[in-house]
PDB file of C-alpha atoms in Angstrom:
ATOM      1  CA  ASP A   1      14.120-148.991   2.343  1.00 56.00           C
ATOM      2  CA  ALA A   2      16.744-151.433   1.145  1.00 67.00           C
ATOM      3  CA  ASP A   3      19.845-151.711   3.325  1.00 92.00           C
ATOM      4  CA  VAL A   4      22.185-152.329   0.363  1.00 95.00           C
ATOM      5  CA  THR A   5      21.476-150.473  -2.857  1.00 96.00           C
ATOM      6  CA  GLN A   6      23.149-150.708  -6.220  1.00 97.00           C
ATOM      7  CA  THR A   7      23.024-148.313  -9.119  1.00 97.00           C
ATOM      8  CA  PRO A   8      22.328-148.681 -11.930  1.00 96.00           C
ATOM      9  CA  ARG A   9      20.201-151.816 -11.872  1.00 95.00           C
ATOM     10  CA  ASN A  10      20.674-152.401 -15.573  1.00 96.00           C
ATOM     11  CA  ARG A  11      23.292-151.071 -17.951  1.00 97.00           C
ATOM     12  CA  ILE A  12      24.155-151.571 -21.574  1.00 97.00           C
ATOM     13  CA  THR A  13      27.504-150.300 -22.773  1.00 96.00           C
ATOM     14  CA  LYS A  14      29.908-150.735 -25.635  1.00 97.00           C
ATOM     15  CA  THR A  15      33.292-152.363 -25.782  1.00 97.00           C
ATOM     16  CA  GLY A  16      36.029-149.990 -24.664  1.00 97.00           C
ATOM     17  CA  LYS A  17      33.813-147.733 -22.591  1.00 97.00           C
ATOM     18  CA  ARG A  18      34.532-146.934 -18.957  1.00 96.00           C
ATOM     19  CA  ILE A  19      31.729-147.776 -16.596  1.00 97.00           C
ATOM     20  CA  MET A  20      31.190-147.458 -12.870  1.00 98.00           C
ATOM     21  CA  LEU A  21      28.844-149.480 -10.710  1.00 98.00           C
ATOM     22  CA  GLU A  22      27.963-148.037  -7.341  1.00 98.00           C
ATOM     23  CA  CYS A  23      27.019-149.603  -4.041  1.00 98.00           C
ATOM     24  CA  SER A  24      25.713-147.896  -0.929  1.00 97.00           C
ATOM     25  CA  GLN A  25      24.699-149.358   2.394  1.00 97.00           C
ATOM     26  CA  THR A  26      22.858-148.113   5.450  1.00 96.00           C
ATOM     27  CA  LYS A  27      23.650-151.133   7.619  1.00 93.00           C
ATOM     28  CA  GLY A  28      26.693-149.503   9.222  1.00 93.00           C
ATOM     29  CA  HIS A  29      28.877-152.442   8.204  1.00 93.00           C
ATOM     30  CA  ASP A  30      32.608-151.986   7.769  1.00 93.00           C
ATOM     31  CA  ARG A  31      33.226-154.719   5.205  1.00 93.00           C
ATOM     32  CA  MET A  32      32.111-154.559   1.582  1.00 96.00           C
ATOM     33  CA  TYR A  33      32.496-156.902  -1.368  1.00 96.00           C
ATOM     34  CA  TRP A  34      31.959-157.051  -5.116  1.00 97.00           C
ATOM     35  CA  TYR A  35      31.012-160.298  -6.864  1.00 97.00           C
ATOM     36  CA  ARG A  36      30.061-161.244 -10.373  1.00 97.00           C
ATOM     37  CA  GLN A  37      27.601-164.013 -11.183  1.00 95.00           C
ATOM     38  CA  ASP A  38      27.750-166.029 -14.375  1.00 94.00           C
ATOM     39  CA  PRO A  39      25.389-168.903 -15.214  1.00 88.00           C
ATOM     40  CA  GLY A  40      26.816-172.201 -14.038  1.00 88.00           C
ATOM     41  CA  LEU A  41      29.706-170.572 -12.206  1.00 90.00           C
ATOM     42  CA  GLY A  42      28.041-169.195  -9.112  1.00 92.00           C
ATOM     43  CA  LEU A  43      29.390-165.979  -7.617  1.00 94.00           C
ATOM     44  CA  ARG A  44      33.052-165.082  -7.803  1.00 95.00           C
ATOM     45  CA  LEU A  45      34.757-162.457  -5.696  1.00 94.00           C
ATOM     46  CA  ILE A  46      36.215-159.483  -7.571  1.00 97.00           C
ATOM     47  CA  TYR A  47      37.381-157.160  -4.760  1.00 96.00           C
ATOM     48  CA  TYR A  48      36.771-156.744  -1.079  1.00 95.00           C
ATOM     49  CA  SER A  49      37.366-154.036   1.495  1.00 95.00           C
ATOM     50  CA  PHE A  50      37.534-154.579   5.241  1.00 92.00           C
ATOM     51  CA  ASP A  51      37.598-150.840   5.941  1.00 92.00           C
ATOM     52  CA  VAL A  52      38.028-147.571   4.069  1.00 93.00           C
ATOM     53  CA  LYS A  53      41.809-147.907   3.870  1.00 93.00           C
ATOM     54  CA  ASP A  54      41.887-151.651   3.205  1.00 94.00           C
ATOM     55  CA  ILE A  55      41.183-152.924  -0.310  1.00 96.00           C
ATOM     56  CA  ASN A  56      42.073-156.377  -1.545  1.00 94.00           C
ATOM     57  CA  LYS A  57      41.914-158.285  -4.799  1.00 95.00           C
ATOM     58  CA  GLY A  58      39.637-161.244  -5.026  1.00 93.00           C
ATOM     59  CA  GLU A  59      39.609-164.252  -7.284  1.00 90.00           C
ATOM     60  CA  ILE A  60      38.977-162.370 -10.550  1.00 95.00           C
ATOM     61  CA  SER A  61      40.181-158.760 -10.245  1.00 96.00           C
ATOM     62  CA  ASP A  62      41.796-158.366 -13.681  1.00 95.00           C
ATOM     63  CA  GLY A  63      40.030-155.667 -15.704  1.00 95.00           C
ATOM     64  CA  TYR A  64      38.364-154.153 -12.644  1.00 97.00           C
ATOM     65  CA  SER A  65      39.204-151.488 -10.086  1.00 97.00           C
ATOM     66  CA  VAL A  66      37.414-150.283  -6.972  1.00 97.00           C
ATOM     67  CA  SER A  67      37.129-147.241  -4.777  1.00 97.00           C
ATOM     68  CA  ARG A  68      35.950-147.091  -1.176  1.00 97.00           C
ATOM     69  CA  GLN A  69      34.833-143.503  -0.908  1.00 92.00           C
ATOM     70  CA  ALA A  70      33.391-143.864   2.574  1.00 95.00           C
ATOM     71  CA  GLN A  71      32.440-146.641   4.915  1.00 95.00           C
ATOM     72  CA  ALA A  72      29.026-146.754   3.256  1.00 97.00           C
ATOM     73  CA  LYS A  73      30.117-146.562  -0.393  1.00 97.00           C
ATOM     74  CA  PHE A  74      32.073-148.983  -2.544  1.00 98.00           C
ATOM     75  CA  SER A  75      32.303-148.498  -6.312  1.00 98.00           C
ATOM     76  CA  LEU A  76      33.404-150.934  -8.994  1.00 98.00           C
ATOM     77  CA  SER A  77      34.889-149.658 -12.253  1.00 98.00           C
ATOM     78  CA  LEU A  78      35.506-151.307 -15.568  1.00 96.00           C
ATOM     79  CA  GLU A  79      38.164-149.124 -17.180  1.00 92.00           C
ATOM     80  CA  SER A  80      37.661-150.518 -20.659  1.00 96.00           C
ATOM     81  CA  ALA A  81      34.682-152.836 -20.834  1.00 96.00           C
ATOM     82  CA  ILE A  82      34.850-156.032 -22.866  1.00 97.00           C
ATOM     83  CA  PRO A  83      32.044-158.441 -23.817  1.00 97.00           C
ATOM     84  CA  ASN A  84      33.139-161.187 -21.402  1.00 96.00           C
ATOM     85  CA  GLN A  85      32.454-158.771 -18.558  1.00 97.00           C
ATOM     86  CA  THR A  86      28.774-159.151 -19.335  1.00 97.00           C
ATOM     87  CA  ALA A  87      27.372-160.529 -16.092  1.00 97.00           C
ATOM     88  CA  LEU A  88      25.258-159.858 -13.022  1.00 96.00           C
ATOM     89  CA  TYR A  89      27.218-157.907 -10.415  1.00 98.00           C
ATOM     90  CA  PHE A  90      26.466-157.993  -6.713  1.00 97.00           C
ATOM     91  CA  CYS A  91      27.644-155.868  -3.852  1.00 97.00           C
ATOM     92  CA  ALA A  92      27.616-157.313  -0.337  1.00 95.00           C
ATOM     93  CA  THR A  93      28.372-156.126   3.185  1.00 94.00           C
ATOM     94  CA  SER A  94      29.266-157.701   6.504  1.00 92.00           C
ATOM     95  CA  ASP A  95      29.986-156.547  10.019  1.00 90.00           C
ATOM     96  CA  SER A  96      33.331-157.449  11.588  1.00 86.00           C
ATOM     97  CA  THR A  97      32.032-156.756  15.084  1.00 81.00           C
ATOM     98  CA  SER A  98      29.732-159.743  14.762  1.00 73.00           C
ATOM     99  CA  GLY A  99      32.482-161.861  13.280  1.00 67.00           C
ATOM    100  CA  GLY A 100      31.846-160.755   9.730  1.00 63.00           C
ATOM    101  CA  LYS A 101      30.402-164.146   8.991  1.00 78.00           C
ATOM    102  CA  THR A 102      27.130-163.241   7.307  1.00 88.00           C
ATOM    103  CA  GLN A 103      27.131-161.229   4.112  1.00 91.00           C
ATOM    104  CA  TYR A 104      24.129-159.213   3.002  1.00 92.00           C
ATOM    105  CA  PHE A 105      23.616-158.695  -0.688  1.00 94.00           C
ATOM    106  CA  GLY A 106      22.275-155.888  -2.815  1.00 94.00           C
ATOM    107  CA  PRO A 107      19.773-156.486  -5.630  1.00 93.00           C
ATOM    108  CA  GLY A 108      22.429-156.672  -8.322  1.00 95.00           C
ATOM    109  CA  THR A 109      23.371-154.784 -11.482  1.00 97.00           C
ATOM    110  CA  ARG A 110      22.861-156.499 -14.799  1.00 96.00           C
ATOM    111  CA  LEU A 111      25.581-155.385 -17.223  1.00 97.00           C
ATOM    112  CA  LEU A 112      25.637-156.053 -20.951  1.00 97.00           C
ATOM    113  CA  VAL A 113      28.777-155.157 -22.901  1.00 97.00           C
ATOM    114  CA  LEU A 114      28.239-155.059 -26.651  1.00 97.00           C
TER     115      LEU A 114
ATOM    116  CA  ALA B   1      42.004-173.562  -0.524  1.00 77.00           C
ATOM    117  CA  GLN B   2      38.313-173.639   0.066  1.00 84.00           C
ATOM    118  CA  SER B   3      35.912-174.992  -2.521  1.00 91.00           C
ATOM    119  CA  VAL B   4      32.259-175.946  -2.803  1.00 95.00           C
ATOM    120  CA  THR B   5      30.619-178.552  -5.006  1.00 96.00           C
ATOM    121  CA  GLN B   6      26.883-178.549  -5.520  1.00 97.00           C
ATOM    122  CA  LEU B   7      25.688-181.808  -7.032  1.00 94.00           C
ATOM    123  CA  GLY B   8      23.070-181.201  -9.679  1.00 93.00           C
ATOM    124  CA  SER B   9      22.745-177.906 -11.493  1.00 94.00           C
ATOM    125  CA  HIS B  10      18.999-178.513 -11.807  1.00 96.00           C
ATOM    126  CA  VAL B  11      16.674-180.353  -9.425  1.00 97.00           C
ATOM    127  CA  SER B  12      12.997-180.934 -10.121  1.00 98.00           C
ATOM    128  CA  VAL B  13      10.476-182.040  -7.474  1.00 97.00           C
ATOM    129  CA  SER B  14       6.725-182.242  -7.243  1.00 97.00           C
ATOM    130  CA  GLU B  15       4.828-179.933  -4.954  1.00 97.00           C
ATOM    131  CA  GLY B  16       4.654-181.554  -1.519  1.00 97.00           C
ATOM    132  CA  ALA B  17       7.696-183.752  -2.108  1.00 98.00           C
ATOM    133  CA  LEU B  18      10.967-183.695  -0.194  1.00 98.00           C
ATOM    134  CA  VAL B  19      13.563-181.175  -1.331  1.00 98.00           C
ATOM    135  CA  LEU B  20      17.203-182.264  -1.079  1.00 98.00           C
ATOM    136  CA  LEU B  21      19.961-180.046  -2.449  1.00 98.00           C
ATOM    137  CA  ARG B  22      23.470-181.384  -2.028  1.00 98.00           C
ATOM    138  CA  CYS B  23      26.569-179.471  -1.040  1.00 97.00           C
ATOM    139  CA  ASN B  24      30.074-180.738  -0.334  1.00 97.00           C
ATOM    140  CA  TYR B  25      32.922-178.498   0.679  1.00 95.00           C
ATOM    141  CA  SER B  26      36.638-178.546   1.265  1.00 91.00           C
ATOM    142  CA  SER B  27      38.334-176.430   3.869  1.00 85.00           C
ATOM    143  CA  SER B  28      41.627-176.597   5.713  1.00 80.00           C
ATOM    144  CA  VAL B  29      40.087-175.247   8.922  1.00 82.00           C
ATOM    145  CA  PRO B  30      36.679-175.645  10.580  1.00 82.00           C
ATOM    146  CA  PRO B  31      34.374-173.956   8.102  1.00 87.00           C
ATOM    147  CA  TYR B  32      31.498-171.590   8.303  1.00 91.00           C
ATOM    148  CA  LEU B  33      28.785-172.773   5.909  1.00 93.00           C
ATOM    149  CA  PHE B  34      25.892-170.931   4.314  1.00 95.00           C
ATOM    150  CA  TRP B  35      22.929-171.464   2.052  1.00 97.00           C
ATOM    151  CA  TYR B  36      21.601-168.515   0.067  1.00 97.00           C
ATOM    152  CA  VAL B  37      18.533-168.388  -2.161  1.00 97.00           C
ATOM    153  CA  GLN B  38      18.077-166.220  -5.237  1.00 95.00           C
ATOM    154  CA  TYR B  39      14.554-165.675  -6.537  1.00 93.00           C
ATOM    155  CA  PRO B  40      14.192-164.539 -10.149  1.00 88.00           C
ATOM    156  CA  ASN B  41      15.503-161.016 -10.722  1.00 84.00           C
ATOM    157  CA  GLN B  42      16.457-160.582  -7.084  1.00 87.00           C
ATOM    158  CA  GLY B  43      19.593-160.545  -4.982  1.00 89.00           C
ATOM    159  CA  LEU B  44      20.749-163.288  -2.654  1.00 93.00           C
ATOM    160  CA  GLN B  45      18.935-163.903   0.608  1.00 94.00           C
ATOM    161  CA  LEU B  46      20.418-165.850   3.486  1.00 94.00           C
ATOM    162  CA  LEU B  47      18.496-169.067   4.166  1.00 96.00           C
ATOM    163  CA  LEU B  48      20.606-170.440   6.997  1.00 95.00           C
ATOM    164  CA  LYS B  49      24.144-170.715   8.279  1.00 93.00           C
ATOM    165  CA  TYR B  50      26.365-172.950  10.355  1.00 92.00           C
ATOM    166  CA  THR B  51      29.144-171.361  12.373  1.00 87.00           C
ATOM    167  CA  THR B  52      29.596-173.397  15.552  1.00 83.00           C
ATOM    168  CA  GLY B  53      27.476-175.474  17.881  1.00 85.00           C
ATOM    169  CA  ALA B  54      24.492-177.544  16.825  1.00 87.00           C
ATOM    170  CA  THR B  55      25.110-179.288  13.528  1.00 89.00           C
ATOM    171  CA  LEU B  56      21.450-179.264  12.475  1.00 95.00           C
ATOM    172  CA  VAL B  57      20.599-175.753  11.477  1.00 95.00           C
ATOM    173  CA  LYS B  58      17.104-174.457  10.845  1.00 96.00           C
ATOM    174  CA  GLY B  59      16.496-171.585   8.489  1.00 95.00           C
ATOM    175  CA  ILE B  60      13.702-169.584   6.981  1.00 94.00           C
ATOM    176  CA  ASN B  61      10.785-170.964   4.978  1.00 93.00           C
ATOM    177  CA  GLY B  62      11.025-174.430   6.540  1.00 96.00           C
ATOM    178  CA  PHE B  63      14.510-175.254   5.265  1.00 97.00           C
ATOM    179  CA  GLU B  64      17.183-176.932   7.319  1.00 97.00           C
ATOM    180  CA  ALA B  65      20.699-178.247   6.778  1.00 97.00           C
ATOM    181  CA  GLU B  66      22.996-180.577   8.646  1.00 95.00           C
ATOM    182  CA  PHE B  67      26.750-180.101   8.942  1.00 94.00           C
ATOM    183  CA  LYS B  68      28.489-183.475   8.671  1.00 94.00           C
ATOM    184  CA  LYS B  69      32.193-183.068   9.198  1.00 91.00           C
ATOM    185  CA  SER B  70      33.032-186.691   8.387  1.00 92.00           C
ATOM    186  CA  GLU B  71      31.310-186.375   5.010  1.00 93.00           C
ATOM    187  CA  THR B  72      32.325-182.720   4.436  1.00 94.00           C
ATOM    188  CA  SER B  73      28.706-182.082   3.545  1.00 96.00           C
ATOM    189  CA  PHE B  74      26.055-179.463   4.262  1.00 97.00           C
ATOM    190  CA  HIS B  75      22.970-180.661   2.406  1.00 98.00           C
ATOM    191  CA  LEU B  76      19.822-178.521   2.360  1.00 98.00           C
ATOM    192  CA  THR B  77      16.425-180.124   2.934  1.00 98.00           C
ATOM    193  CA  LYS B  78      12.767-179.221   3.192  1.00 98.00           C
ATOM    194  CA  PRO B  79      10.134-181.860   3.962  1.00 97.00           C
ATOM    195  CA  SER B  80       7.479-180.538   1.594  1.00 97.00           C
ATOM    196  CA  ALA B  81       8.148-178.395  -1.444  1.00 97.00           C
ATOM    197  CA  HIS B  82       5.991-175.419  -2.261  1.00 97.00           C
ATOM    198  CA  MET B  83       5.669-173.670  -5.591  1.00 96.00           C
ATOM    199  CA  SER B  84       7.195-170.562  -4.030  1.00 96.00           C
ATOM    200  CA  ASP B  85      10.428-172.479  -3.354  1.00 97.00           C
ATOM    201  CA  ALA B  86      11.329-172.394  -7.043  1.00 97.00           C
ATOM    202  CA  ALA B  87      14.588-170.452  -7.150  1.00 97.00           C
ATOM    203  CA  GLU B  88      18.349-170.876  -7.425  1.00 96.00           C
ATOM    204  CA  TYR B  89      20.153-172.016  -4.309  1.00 98.00           C
ATOM    205  CA  PHE B  90      23.797-171.399  -3.510  1.00 97.00           C
ATOM    206  CA  CYS B  91      25.966-173.117  -0.938  1.00 97.00           C
ATOM    207  CA  ALA B  92      28.988-171.164   0.307  1.00 95.00           C
ATOM    208  CA  VAL B  93      31.939-171.766   2.610  1.00 93.00           C
ATOM    209  CA  SER B  94      34.044-169.326   4.577  1.00 88.00           C
ATOM    210  CA  GLU B  95      37.216-169.776   6.573  1.00 76.00           C
ATOM    211  CA  TYR B  96      37.474-167.665   9.715  1.00 68.00           C
ATOM    212  CA  GLY B  97      34.287-165.877   8.717  1.00 63.00           C
ATOM    213  CA  ASN B  98      35.922-163.791   6.030  1.00 73.00           C
ATOM    214  CA  LYS B  99      35.607-164.295   2.300  1.00 83.00           C
ATOM    215  CA  LEU B 100      32.887-166.492   0.902  1.00 90.00           C
ATOM    216  CA  VAL B 101      33.476-169.121  -1.757  1.00 92.00           C
ATOM    217  CA  PHE B 102      30.298-170.119  -3.578  1.00 94.00           C
ATOM    218  CA  GLY B 103      29.201-173.244  -5.331  1.00 95.00           C
ATOM    219  CA  ALA B 104      27.893-173.074  -8.881  1.00 95.00           C
ATOM    220  CA  GLY B 105      24.280-173.064  -7.751  1.00 96.00           C
ATOM    221  CA  THR B 106      21.308-175.428  -8.069  1.00 97.00           C
ATOM    222  CA  ILE B 107      18.123-174.357  -9.791  1.00 97.00           C
ATOM    223  CA  LEU B 108      15.102-175.868  -8.063  1.00 98.00           C
ATOM    224  CA  ARG B 109      11.982-176.430 -10.104  1.00 97.00           C
ATOM    225  CA  VAL B 110       8.723-177.318  -8.345  1.00 97.00           C
ATOM    226  CA  LYS B 111       6.078-179.080 -10.428  1.00 96.00           C
ATOM    227  CA  SER B 112       2.387-178.819  -9.656  1.00 92.00           C
TER     228      SER B 112
END
């Protein structure tokens, strides 16, 4: 079984709709991250959480919000989706007890906003 | 602020040839450096990392990278390319082992 899972894997939505992407992990890690990947731009950090009560904005947080429901769950929401939020979204985790250096990625969610 | 530059958005090599993917970084403190690989329609998989110690780091699938502080580089190499190496490769830098900053990625094509 995958250690980091993301649902849905693919999603098509319309401009203005609210959408939530979910991430769950069984690795027991305390730190979780959300990135978006765009061709030619690599991955950019949207939000990160070092524990359940600690949530921080990343490089490109505008238009997004997150919720850390439990240590194992970290959700990303687009309150009102727009076409330039079409991208591949990745969740990642890391473990602060081992220095938090290595991040482990989920399989990604491909989002298309029409 | 940290940043990563990957030279060459696309690299093409013949099967059996040397693979060299270039990565230069900037960091105000001693960096942690990573290479990740993304196969088509998959997530990112860690290839190798440099945190401290030996500057030549060996990873999975025969890849290795050398941290050169004087050149602020962390180039990825593999002596002999295989068709299965075709993928997109990302270099990333982290300060204090926290947030990662990624390069734009290099797509490796392997010709038969």
